[in-house]
Amino acid sequence: MEIEGAVAVVTGANRGIGLAFTRALLARGAAKVYAGVRDPARAQEPGVTALPLDVTDDEQIAAAAEAAADATIVVNNAGIQAGVALLDGTLEGARREMEVNYFGTWAVTRAFAPVLAANGGGALVNMLSVASWRVNMRWPGYAASKAAEWSLTNALRVGLRPQGTLVVGVHVGFVDTDATAGVDAPKTAAGEVAALTLDALGRDEPEVLVDEVSRQVRAALSGPVELLEPAR
């Protein structure tokens, strides 16, 4: 997939990994980048086109697909961590995580798949996590939503192949963003996530394992279940 001259849509683009993607795409010569955000006033990055896009709002999704009818790359980055405990409290936060991370990705993809097809196939990038595969005691609802999103990504890879769309799943451990400010663990810079993903996109690779922990956990999927538990 050629980045130079491409037209990209990035959801959750106003900060963190989404903002890093918008910057990296522009730096590599993308002709246009639509920044999908719930509040367009917060999309102040020079060179981007703000696009009102709440991934849980069907009307906004449809309007975004119409406005960005020239898109050749869609980056499903929007996501939340609600911090739901495993055995205490309500499950409302976990329902929101599933609604945004899983159903939101699915809804955006459904709307933009015909757009990508009309523009030659293009590419769909889903921002996943090592939590797709690994036990996460701190954020079990988030991990479950990412596991569901990984399964969806695999289905989309097969389903969109006939129209020539490359589907890319991106896995990484902790990334240095606002969401992980309270986490005392090694973190990957958001810019590195974006850079390595665009490198892989340029090579037409369907999966990106950004850091060592994602590579180790991916390799452990065929091993004993204990290997998928977090280190103590």
Short mmCIF file of C-alpha atoms in Angstrom, two decimals:
data_model
loop_
_atom_site.label_atom_id
_atom_site.label_comp_id
_atom_site.label_asym_id
_atom_site.label_seq_id
_atom_site.Cartn_x
_atom_site.Cartn_y
_atom_site.Cartn_z
CA MET A 1 0.00 0.00 0.00
CA GLU A 2 1.45 3.32 -1.06
CA ILE A 3 1.26 6.02 1.64
CA GLU A 4 2.32 8.92 -0.55
CA GLY A 5 -0.75 10.39 -2.21
CA ALA A 6 -3.15 8.35 -0.09
CA VAL A 7 -6.25 9.77 1.59
CA ALA A 8 -6.64 8.54 5.18
CA VAL A 9 -9.31 8.58 7.85
CA VAL A 10 -8.12 8.18 11.46
CA THR A 11 -10.66 7.71 14.24
CA GLY A 12 -9.87 8.99 17.72
CA ALA A 13 -7.38 11.33 16.08
CA ASN A 14 -7.15 14.21 18.54
CA ARG A 15 -4.55 12.69 20.89
CA GLY A 16 -2.32 9.73 21.67
CA ILE A 17 -1.89 7.06 19.02
CA GLY A 18 -4.50 8.62 16.74
CA LEU A 19 -2.68 11.94 16.68
CA ALA A 20 0.59 10.12 16.03
CA PHE A 21 -1.00 8.40 13.04
CA THR A 22 -2.22 11.68 11.55
CA ARG A 23 1.24 13.21 11.88
CA ALA A 24 3.02 10.16 10.46
CA LEU A 25 0.66 9.93 7.49
CA LEU A 26 1.18 13.58 6.61
CA ALA A 27 4.94 13.26 7.07
CA ARG A 28 5.00 10.39 4.58
CA GLY A 29 3.15 12.29 1.92
CA ALA A 30 -0.51 11.45 2.39
CA ALA A 31 -2.54 13.79 0.21
CA LYS A 32 -5.20 14.27 2.88
CA VAL A 33 -5.89 13.09 6.42
CA TYR A 34 -9.36 13.22 7.92
CA ALA A 35 -9.19 13.44 11.72
CA GLY A 36 -12.26 11.64 13.05
CA VAL A 37 -13.11 13.16 16.43
CA ARG A 38 -16.19 13.59 18.60
CA ASP A 39 -15.45 17.31 18.98
CA PRO A 40 -14.02 18.83 15.76
CA ALA A 41 -12.93 21.93 17.70
CA ARG A 42 -10.28 19.75 19.37
CA ALA A 43 -8.72 18.68 16.07
CA GLN A 44 -6.17 21.47 15.75
CA GLU A 45 -3.34 19.60 14.02
CA PRO A 46 -2.12 21.59 10.98
CA GLY A 47 -2.90 19.98 7.66
CA VAL A 48 -5.75 17.71 8.79
CA THR A 49 -9.44 17.91 7.95
CA ALA A 50 -11.60 17.56 11.05
CA LEU A 51 -14.43 15.05 10.69
CA PRO A 52 -17.19 14.76 13.32
CA LEU A 53 -17.11 11.07 14.15
CA ASP A 54 -18.41 9.37 17.26
CA VAL A 55 -17.94 5.68 16.43
CA THR A 56 -21.06 4.80 18.44
CA ASP A 57 -23.29 7.15 16.42
CA ASP A 58 -24.64 5.55 13.23
CA GLU A 59 -25.68 8.87 11.70
CA GLN A 60 -22.24 10.42 12.22
CA ILE A 61 -20.57 7.33 10.78
CA ALA A 62 -22.72 7.47 7.65
CA ALA A 63 -22.07 11.19 7.26
CA ALA A 64 -18.33 10.65 7.69
CA ALA A 65 -18.26 7.97 4.99
CA GLU A 66 -20.04 10.34 2.64
CA ALA A 67 -17.74 13.27 3.48
CA ALA A 68 -14.59 11.17 3.12
CA ALA A 69 -15.66 9.38 -0.06
CA ASP A 70 -12.09 9.71 -1.38
CA ALA A 71 -10.55 7.65 1.45
CA THR A 72 -8.05 4.91 0.59
CA ILE A 73 -6.88 4.14 4.15
CA VAL A 74 -9.03 3.85 7.27
CA VAL A 75 -7.37 3.61 10.69
CA ASN A 76 -9.74 2.32 13.37
CA ASN A 77 -7.96 3.75 16.39
CA ALA A 78 -10.78 5.08 18.59
CA GLY A 79 -10.97 3.16 21.86
CA ILE A 80 -11.58 3.49 25.58
CA GLN A 81 -10.50 1.91 28.84
CA ALA A 82 -13.18 2.14 31.51
CA GLY A 83 -11.24 0.43 34.29
CA VAL A 84 -13.96 -2.05 35.26
CA ALA A 85 -12.93 -4.38 38.10
CA LEU A 86 -13.19 -8.13 37.59
CA LEU A 87 -15.46 -8.93 40.55
CA ASP A 88 -16.67 -5.57 41.91
CA GLY A 89 -18.91 -2.73 40.75
CA THR A 90 -21.20 -2.50 37.73
CA LEU A 91 -20.55 -3.69 34.19
CA GLU A 92 -21.57 -0.43 32.52
CA GLY A 93 -17.99 0.51 31.74
CA ALA A 94 -17.35 -2.87 30.16
CA ARG A 95 -20.42 -2.40 27.99
CA ARG A 96 -19.05 0.98 26.85
CA GLU A 97 -15.69 -0.62 26.05
CA MET A 98 -17.38 -3.22 23.88
CA GLU A 99 -19.58 -0.58 22.24
CA VAL A 100 -16.61 1.63 21.27
CA ASN A 101 -13.76 -0.80 20.76
CA TYR A 102 -15.63 -3.64 19.09
CA PHE A 103 -18.96 -2.45 17.71
CA GLY A 104 -17.52 0.98 16.84
CA THR A 105 -14.76 -0.59 14.76
CA TRP A 106 -17.27 -2.85 13.07
CA ALA A 107 -19.70 -0.03 12.30
CA VAL A 108 -17.01 2.26 10.86
CA THR A 109 -15.66 -0.57 8.73
CA ARG A 110 -19.10 -1.41 7.37
CA ALA A 111 -19.60 2.20 6.32
CA PHE A 112 -16.17 2.64 4.76
CA ALA A 113 -15.74 -0.76 3.08
CA PRO A 114 -17.67 0.37 -0.03
CA VAL A 115 -15.63 3.60 -0.07
CA LEU A 116 -12.36 1.65 -0.06
CA ALA A 117 -13.68 -0.68 -2.74
CA ALA A 118 -14.66 2.23 -4.97
CA ASN A 119 -11.17 3.69 -4.59
CA GLY A 120 -9.28 0.57 -5.56
CA GLY A 121 -9.33 -1.48 -2.36
CA GLY A 122 -6.97 0.45 -0.12
CA ALA A 123 -6.27 -0.58 3.44
CA LEU A 124 -8.01 -0.95 6.78
CA VAL A 125 -5.88 -0.68 9.93
CA ASN A 126 -7.31 -1.84 13.27
CA MET A 127 -5.48 -0.68 16.39
CA LEU A 128 -5.55 -3.72 18.65
CA SER A 129 -3.44 -4.63 21.70
CA VAL A 130 -1.45 -7.40 23.29
CA ALA A 131 -4.53 -7.53 25.53
CA SER A 132 -6.26 -9.24 22.60
CA TRP A 133 -4.39 -12.38 23.67
CA ARG A 134 -3.19 -11.89 27.24
CA VAL A 135 -4.95 -12.03 30.60
CA ASN A 136 -5.46 -8.52 31.95
CA MET A 137 -6.52 -8.40 35.59
CA ARG A 138 -6.55 -4.60 35.73
CA TRP A 139 -8.74 -4.09 32.64
CA PRO A 140 -10.61 -7.36 31.93
CA GLY A 141 -13.40 -5.62 30.02
CA TYR A 142 -10.92 -3.79 27.80
CA ALA A 143 -9.07 -7.04 27.09
CA ALA A 144 -12.32 -8.79 26.19
CA SER A 145 -13.25 -5.99 23.78
CA LYS A 146 -9.84 -6.20 22.12
CA ALA A 147 -10.06 -9.97 21.83
CA ALA A 148 -13.41 -9.49 20.09
CA GLU A 149 -11.88 -6.81 17.84
CA TRP A 150 -9.04 -9.17 16.91
CA SER A 151 -11.55 -11.84 15.91
CA LEU A 152 -13.43 -9.24 13.89
CA THR A 153 -10.19 -8.14 12.22
CA ASN A 154 -9.49 -11.69 11.11
CA ALA A 155 -13.01 -12.00 9.68
CA LEU A 156 -12.68 -8.68 7.87
CA ARG A 157 -9.35 -9.75 6.40
CA VAL A 158 -11.07 -12.65 4.70
CA GLY A 159 -14.29 -10.81 3.92
CA LEU A 160 -12.65 -7.78 2.31
CA ARG A 161 -10.02 -9.70 0.37
CA PRO A 162 -12.19 -10.04 -2.75
CA GLN A 163 -12.45 -6.25 -3.06
CA GLY A 164 -8.67 -5.87 -2.72
CA THR A 165 -8.61 -4.29 0.75
CA LEU A 166 -5.57 -5.01 2.91
CA VAL A 167 -6.63 -5.51 6.56
CA VAL A 168 -3.92 -4.87 9.14
CA GLY A 169 -4.07 -5.72 12.85
CA VAL A 170 -1.69 -3.81 15.14
CA HIS A 171 -0.69 -5.27 18.51
CA VAL A 172 1.36 -3.57 21.20
CA GLY A 173 1.77 -3.53 24.97
CA PHE A 174 1.60 -0.31 26.98
CA VAL A 175 1.87 2.86 24.90
CA ASP A 176 2.92 6.18 26.41
CA THR A 177 -0.40 8.06 26.33
CA ASP A 178 -2.77 9.72 28.78
CA ALA A 179 -4.54 6.39 29.28
CA THR A 180 -1.40 4.78 30.74
CA ALA A 181 -0.15 7.71 32.79
CA GLY A 182 -0.56 5.75 36.02
CA VAL A 183 1.08 2.56 34.75
CA ASP A 184 4.59 1.80 36.00
CA ALA A 185 5.85 -0.38 33.16
CA PRO A 186 7.85 -0.04 29.95
CA LYS A 187 5.93 1.88 27.31
CA THR A 188 6.26 2.40 23.58
CA ALA A 189 6.07 5.91 22.16
CA ALA A 190 2.89 6.56 20.18
CA GLY A 191 4.99 7.81 17.26
CA GLU A 192 6.81 4.49 17.10
CA VAL A 193 3.51 2.61 16.91
CA ALA A 194 2.44 4.75 13.96
CA ALA A 195 5.81 4.53 12.22
CA LEU A 196 6.09 0.75 12.44
CA THR A 197 2.50 0.34 11.32
CA LEU A 198 3.01 2.50 8.23
CA ASP A 199 6.23 0.60 7.48
CA ALA A 200 4.24 -2.65 7.54
CA LEU A 201 1.46 -1.10 5.49
CA GLY A 202 4.00 -0.19 2.84
CA ARG A 203 5.05 -3.85 2.72
CA ASP A 204 1.43 -5.11 2.58
CA GLU A 205 1.85 -7.00 5.86
CA PRO A 206 -1.39 -8.01 7.62
CA GLU A 207 -0.10 -7.97 11.20
CA VAL A 208 2.14 -5.61 13.17
CA LEU A 209 3.81 -6.73 16.40
CA VAL A 210 5.17 -3.43 17.65
CA ASP A 211 7.15 -4.43 20.73
CA GLU A 212 8.83 -7.41 22.31
CA VAL A 213 5.92 -8.26 24.60
CA SER A 214 3.51 -8.48 21.67
CA ARG A 215 5.93 -10.73 19.81
CA GLN A 216 6.40 -12.99 22.83
CA VAL A 217 2.70 -13.30 23.60
CA ARG A 218 1.84 -13.90 19.94
CA ALA A 219 4.36 -16.74 19.84
CA ALA A 220 2.92 -18.20 23.05
CA LEU A 221 -0.59 -18.63 21.63
CA SER A 222 0.24 -22.19 20.63
CA GLY A 223 1.82 -22.96 24.03
CA PRO A 224 0.47 -23.71 27.52
CA VAL A 225 -2.24 -21.33 28.73
CA GLU A 226 0.02 -20.26 31.61
CA LEU A 227 2.23 -18.43 29.11
CA LEU A 228 -0.63 -16.03 28.46
CA GLU A 229 -0.82 -14.94 32.09
CA PRO A 230 0.90 -11.67 33.04
CA ALA A 231 4.26 -11.87 34.77
CA ARG A 232 4.00 -11.77 38.55
#
